[in-house]
C-alpha atoms as a printed R data frame, in Angstrom:
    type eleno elety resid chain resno       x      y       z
1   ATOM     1    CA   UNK     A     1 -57.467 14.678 -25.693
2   ATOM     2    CA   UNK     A     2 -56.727 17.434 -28.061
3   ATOM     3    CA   UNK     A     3 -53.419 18.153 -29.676
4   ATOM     4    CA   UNK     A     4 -51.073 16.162 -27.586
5   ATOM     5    CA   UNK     A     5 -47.982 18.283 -29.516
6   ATOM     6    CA   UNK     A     6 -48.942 21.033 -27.140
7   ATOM     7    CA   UNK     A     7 -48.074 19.378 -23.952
8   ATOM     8    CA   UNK     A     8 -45.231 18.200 -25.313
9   ATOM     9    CA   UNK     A     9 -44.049 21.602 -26.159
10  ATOM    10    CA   UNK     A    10 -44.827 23.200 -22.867
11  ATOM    11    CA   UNK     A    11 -43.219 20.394 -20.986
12  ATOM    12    CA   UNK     A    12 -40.048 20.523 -23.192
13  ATOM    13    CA   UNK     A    13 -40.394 24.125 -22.372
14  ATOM    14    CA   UNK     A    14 -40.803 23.885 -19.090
15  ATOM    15    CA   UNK     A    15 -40.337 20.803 -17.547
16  ATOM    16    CA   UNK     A    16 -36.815 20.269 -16.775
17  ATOM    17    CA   UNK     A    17 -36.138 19.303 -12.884
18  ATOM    18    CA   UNK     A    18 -33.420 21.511 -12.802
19  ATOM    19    CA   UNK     A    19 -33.085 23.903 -15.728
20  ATOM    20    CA   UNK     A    20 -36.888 24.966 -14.453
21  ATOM    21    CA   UNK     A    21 -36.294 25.407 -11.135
22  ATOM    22    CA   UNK     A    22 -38.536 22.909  -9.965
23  ATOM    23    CA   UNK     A    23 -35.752 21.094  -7.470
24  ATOM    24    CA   UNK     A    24 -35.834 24.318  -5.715
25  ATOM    25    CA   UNK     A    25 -39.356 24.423  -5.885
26  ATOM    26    CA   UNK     A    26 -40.167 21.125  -4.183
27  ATOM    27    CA   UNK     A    27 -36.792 21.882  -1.752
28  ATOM    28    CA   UNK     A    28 -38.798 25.315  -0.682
29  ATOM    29    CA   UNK     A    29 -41.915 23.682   0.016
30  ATOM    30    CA   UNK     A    30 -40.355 21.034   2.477
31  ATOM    31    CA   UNK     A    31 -38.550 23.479   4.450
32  ATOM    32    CA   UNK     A    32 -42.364 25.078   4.363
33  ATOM    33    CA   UNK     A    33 -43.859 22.119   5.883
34  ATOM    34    CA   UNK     A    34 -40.842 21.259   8.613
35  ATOM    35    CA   UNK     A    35 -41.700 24.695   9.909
36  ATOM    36    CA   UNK     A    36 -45.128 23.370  10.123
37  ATOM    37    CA   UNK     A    37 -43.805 20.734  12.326
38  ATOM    38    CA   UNK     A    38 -43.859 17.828   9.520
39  ATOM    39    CA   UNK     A    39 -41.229 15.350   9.921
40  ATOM    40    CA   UNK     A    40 -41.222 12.962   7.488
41  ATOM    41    CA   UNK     A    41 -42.040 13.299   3.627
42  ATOM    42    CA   UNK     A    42 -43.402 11.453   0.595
43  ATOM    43    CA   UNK     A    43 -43.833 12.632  -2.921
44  ATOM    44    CA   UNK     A    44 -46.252 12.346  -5.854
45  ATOM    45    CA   UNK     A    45 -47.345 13.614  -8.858
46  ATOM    46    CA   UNK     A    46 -49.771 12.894 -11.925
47  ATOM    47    CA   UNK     A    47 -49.018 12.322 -15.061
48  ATOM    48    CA   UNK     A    48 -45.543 14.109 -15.859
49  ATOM    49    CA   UNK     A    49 -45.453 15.137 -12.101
50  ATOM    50    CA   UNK     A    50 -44.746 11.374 -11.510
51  ATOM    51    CA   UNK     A    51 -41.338 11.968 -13.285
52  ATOM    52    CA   UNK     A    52 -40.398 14.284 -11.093
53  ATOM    53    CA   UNK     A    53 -41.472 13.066  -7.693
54  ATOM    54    CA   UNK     A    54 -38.658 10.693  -8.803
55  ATOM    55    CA   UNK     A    55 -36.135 12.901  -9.475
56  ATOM    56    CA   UNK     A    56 -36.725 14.243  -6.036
57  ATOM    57    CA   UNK     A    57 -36.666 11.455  -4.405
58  ATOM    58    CA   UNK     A    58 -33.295 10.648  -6.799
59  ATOM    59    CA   UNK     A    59 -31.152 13.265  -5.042
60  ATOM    60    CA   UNK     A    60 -28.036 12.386  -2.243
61  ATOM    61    CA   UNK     A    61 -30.076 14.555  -0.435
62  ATOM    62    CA   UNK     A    62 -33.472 13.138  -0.853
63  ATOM    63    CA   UNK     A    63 -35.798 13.568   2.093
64  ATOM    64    CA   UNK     A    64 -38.763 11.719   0.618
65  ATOM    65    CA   UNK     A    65 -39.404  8.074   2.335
66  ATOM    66    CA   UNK     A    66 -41.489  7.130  -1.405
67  ATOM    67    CA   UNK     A    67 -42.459  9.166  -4.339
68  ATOM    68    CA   UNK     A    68 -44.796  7.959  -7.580
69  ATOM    69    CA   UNK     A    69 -47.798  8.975  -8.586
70  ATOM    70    CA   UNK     A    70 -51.314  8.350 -10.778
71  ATOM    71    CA   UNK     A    71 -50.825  7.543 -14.709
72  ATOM    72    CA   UNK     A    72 -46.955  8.272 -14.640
73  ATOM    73    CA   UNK     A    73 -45.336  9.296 -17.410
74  ATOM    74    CA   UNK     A    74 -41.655  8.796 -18.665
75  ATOM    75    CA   UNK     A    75 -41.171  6.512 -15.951
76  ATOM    76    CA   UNK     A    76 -39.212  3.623 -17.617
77  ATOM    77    CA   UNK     A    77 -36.204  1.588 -15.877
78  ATOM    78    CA   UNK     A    78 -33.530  4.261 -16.312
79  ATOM    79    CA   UNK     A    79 -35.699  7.106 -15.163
80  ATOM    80    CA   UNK     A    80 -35.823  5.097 -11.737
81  ATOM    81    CA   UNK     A    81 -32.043  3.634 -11.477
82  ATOM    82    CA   UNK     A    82 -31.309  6.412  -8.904
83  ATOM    83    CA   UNK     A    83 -34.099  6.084  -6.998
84  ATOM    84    CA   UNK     A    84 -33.419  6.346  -2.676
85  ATOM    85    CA   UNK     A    85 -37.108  5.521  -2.031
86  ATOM    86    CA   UNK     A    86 -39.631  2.988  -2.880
87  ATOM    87    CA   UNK     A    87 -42.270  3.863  -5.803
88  ATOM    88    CA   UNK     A    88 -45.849  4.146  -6.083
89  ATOM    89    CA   UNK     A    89 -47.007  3.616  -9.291
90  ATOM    90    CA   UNK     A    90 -50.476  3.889 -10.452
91  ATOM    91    CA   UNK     A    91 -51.056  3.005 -14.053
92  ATOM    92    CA   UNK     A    92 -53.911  3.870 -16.213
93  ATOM    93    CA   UNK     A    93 -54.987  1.706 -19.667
94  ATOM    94    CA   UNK     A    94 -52.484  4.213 -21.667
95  ATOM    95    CA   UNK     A    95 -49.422  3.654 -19.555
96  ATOM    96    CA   UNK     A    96 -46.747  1.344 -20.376
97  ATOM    97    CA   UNK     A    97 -46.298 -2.005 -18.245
98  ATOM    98    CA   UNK     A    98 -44.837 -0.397 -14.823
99  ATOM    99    CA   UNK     A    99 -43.893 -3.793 -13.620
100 ATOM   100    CA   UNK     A   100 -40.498 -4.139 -15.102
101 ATOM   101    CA   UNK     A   101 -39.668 -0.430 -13.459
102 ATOM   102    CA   UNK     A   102 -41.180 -1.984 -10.176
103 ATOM   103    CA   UNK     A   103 -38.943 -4.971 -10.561
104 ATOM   104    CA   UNK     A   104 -36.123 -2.927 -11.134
105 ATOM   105    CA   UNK     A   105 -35.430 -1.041  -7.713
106 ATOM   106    CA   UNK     A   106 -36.651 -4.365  -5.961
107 ATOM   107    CA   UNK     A   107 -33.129 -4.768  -5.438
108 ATOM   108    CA   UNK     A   108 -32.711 -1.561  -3.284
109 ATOM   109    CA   UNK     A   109 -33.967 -3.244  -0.102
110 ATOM   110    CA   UNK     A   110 -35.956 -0.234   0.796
111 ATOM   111    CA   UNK     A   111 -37.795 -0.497   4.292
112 ATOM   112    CA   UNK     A   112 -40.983 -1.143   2.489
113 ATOM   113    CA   UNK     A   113 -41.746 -2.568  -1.476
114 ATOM   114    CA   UNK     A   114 -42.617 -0.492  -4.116
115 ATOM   115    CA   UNK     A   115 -46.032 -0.745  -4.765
116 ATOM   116    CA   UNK     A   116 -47.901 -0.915  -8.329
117 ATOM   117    CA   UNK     A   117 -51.429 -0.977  -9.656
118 ATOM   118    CA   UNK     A   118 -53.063 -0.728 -12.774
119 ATOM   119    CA   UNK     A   119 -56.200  0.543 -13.898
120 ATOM   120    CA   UNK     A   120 -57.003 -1.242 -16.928
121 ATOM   121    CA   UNK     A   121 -60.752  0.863 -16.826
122 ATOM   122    CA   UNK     A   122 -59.217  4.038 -16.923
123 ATOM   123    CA   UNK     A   123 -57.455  6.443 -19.505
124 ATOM   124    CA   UNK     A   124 -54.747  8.501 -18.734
125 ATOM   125    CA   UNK     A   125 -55.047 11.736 -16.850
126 ATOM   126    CA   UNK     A   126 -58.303 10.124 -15.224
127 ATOM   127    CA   UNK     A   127 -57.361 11.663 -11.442
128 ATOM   128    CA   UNK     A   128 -56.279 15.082 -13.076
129 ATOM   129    CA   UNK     A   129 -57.184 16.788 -16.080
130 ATOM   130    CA   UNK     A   130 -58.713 14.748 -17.965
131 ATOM   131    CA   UNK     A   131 -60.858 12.724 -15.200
132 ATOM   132    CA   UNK     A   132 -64.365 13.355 -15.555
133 ATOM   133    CA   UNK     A   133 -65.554 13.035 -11.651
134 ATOM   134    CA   UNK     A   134 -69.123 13.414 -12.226
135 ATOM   135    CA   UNK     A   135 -69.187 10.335 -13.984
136 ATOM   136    CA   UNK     A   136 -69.745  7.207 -11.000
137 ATOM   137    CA   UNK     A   137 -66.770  4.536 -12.514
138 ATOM   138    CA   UNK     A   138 -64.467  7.319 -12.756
139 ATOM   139    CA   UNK     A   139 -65.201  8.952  -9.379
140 ATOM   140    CA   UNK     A   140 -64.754  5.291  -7.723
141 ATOM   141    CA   UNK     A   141 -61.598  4.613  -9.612
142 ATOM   142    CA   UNK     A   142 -59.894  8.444  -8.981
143 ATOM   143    CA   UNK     A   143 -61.256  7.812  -4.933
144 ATOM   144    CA   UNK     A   144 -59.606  3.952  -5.061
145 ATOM   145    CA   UNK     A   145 -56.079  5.763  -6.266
146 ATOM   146    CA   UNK     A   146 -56.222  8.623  -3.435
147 ATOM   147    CA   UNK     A   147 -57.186  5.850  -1.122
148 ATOM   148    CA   UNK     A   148 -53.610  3.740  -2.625
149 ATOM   149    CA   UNK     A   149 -51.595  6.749  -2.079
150 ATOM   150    CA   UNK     A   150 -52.717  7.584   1.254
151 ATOM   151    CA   UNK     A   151 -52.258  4.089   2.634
152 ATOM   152    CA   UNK     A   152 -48.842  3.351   1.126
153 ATOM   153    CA   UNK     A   153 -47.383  6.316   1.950
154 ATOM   154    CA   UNK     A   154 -48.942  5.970   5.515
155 ATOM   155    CA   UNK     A   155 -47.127  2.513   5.421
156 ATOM   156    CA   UNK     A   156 -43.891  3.927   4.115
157 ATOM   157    CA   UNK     A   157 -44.155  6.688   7.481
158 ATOM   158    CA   UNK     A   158 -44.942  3.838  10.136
159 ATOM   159    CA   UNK     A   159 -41.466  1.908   8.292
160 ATOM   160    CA   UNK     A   160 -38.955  4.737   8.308
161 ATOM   161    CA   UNK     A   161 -37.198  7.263  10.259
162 ATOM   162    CA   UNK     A   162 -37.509 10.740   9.786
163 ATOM   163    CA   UNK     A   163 -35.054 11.967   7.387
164 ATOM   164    CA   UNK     A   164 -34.281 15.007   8.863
């Protein structure tokens, strides 16, 4: 994986939701796609993108019907205990147990359940970076997580109203 102080640098760097800009960022990309006619919204990201699809969809203003994402990172019980939409949560071999954080917003009676699966066959950053697509196991396991995503956030779409 290299030298994993690296990443950690840039993200400290340049990582914080707000002190980076990258509320604004997401906020400027919706009003983007509602221009484009799209009327409701869900949010992902891999890997330290995970974190912040939650901190979107953590917001009084939140748009986003779910957010989550493929081999989250920093997503433990308090990074969730805002949370306005259910989670998606897509764990590799490296990630901690994402049940508990699953467990915890089950309490928010959101339209539909948060949704978690793990990929005990897979290493972290396997749908990103560090995935290796040519290779048949991890091609079938990246396809299986698009394939989760889709449908739950399909699911989530059919079970809410717009938030617009």
């Amino acid at each position: 994986m290299g030298d994993g102080s690296k990443v950690m640098a840039w993200i400290n760097a340049h990582g914080d939701y707000k002190k980076n800009h990258i509320d604004e960022i997401i906020r400027v990309a919706v009003e983007d796609l509602r221009k484009a006619g799209c009327t409701t919204f869900s949010i992902f990201g891999q890997c330290w993108g995970a974190l912040m699809a939650v901190k979107a969809a953590s917001e009084a203003d939140s748009l986003f019907l779910a957010a989550g994402g493929p081999h989250p990172s920093f997503i433990n019980i308090d990074a969730v205990k805002d949370v306005r939409a259910p989670l998606v949560l897509l764990a590799s071999k490296d990630e901690a147990d994402m049940i508990p954080v699953i467990e915890s917003v089950k309490g928010k009676n959101f339209p539909v359940e948060s949704f978690h699966s793990r990929f005990d066959n897979m290493h972290h950053g396997w749908t990103g970076g560090r995935g290796d697509w040519t290779q048949p196991e991890q091609f079938k396991a990246g396809l299986e997580a698009v394939d989760q995503l889709g449908a739950y956030f399909a699911k989530v779409a059919t079970h809410a109203e717009s938030k617009l």
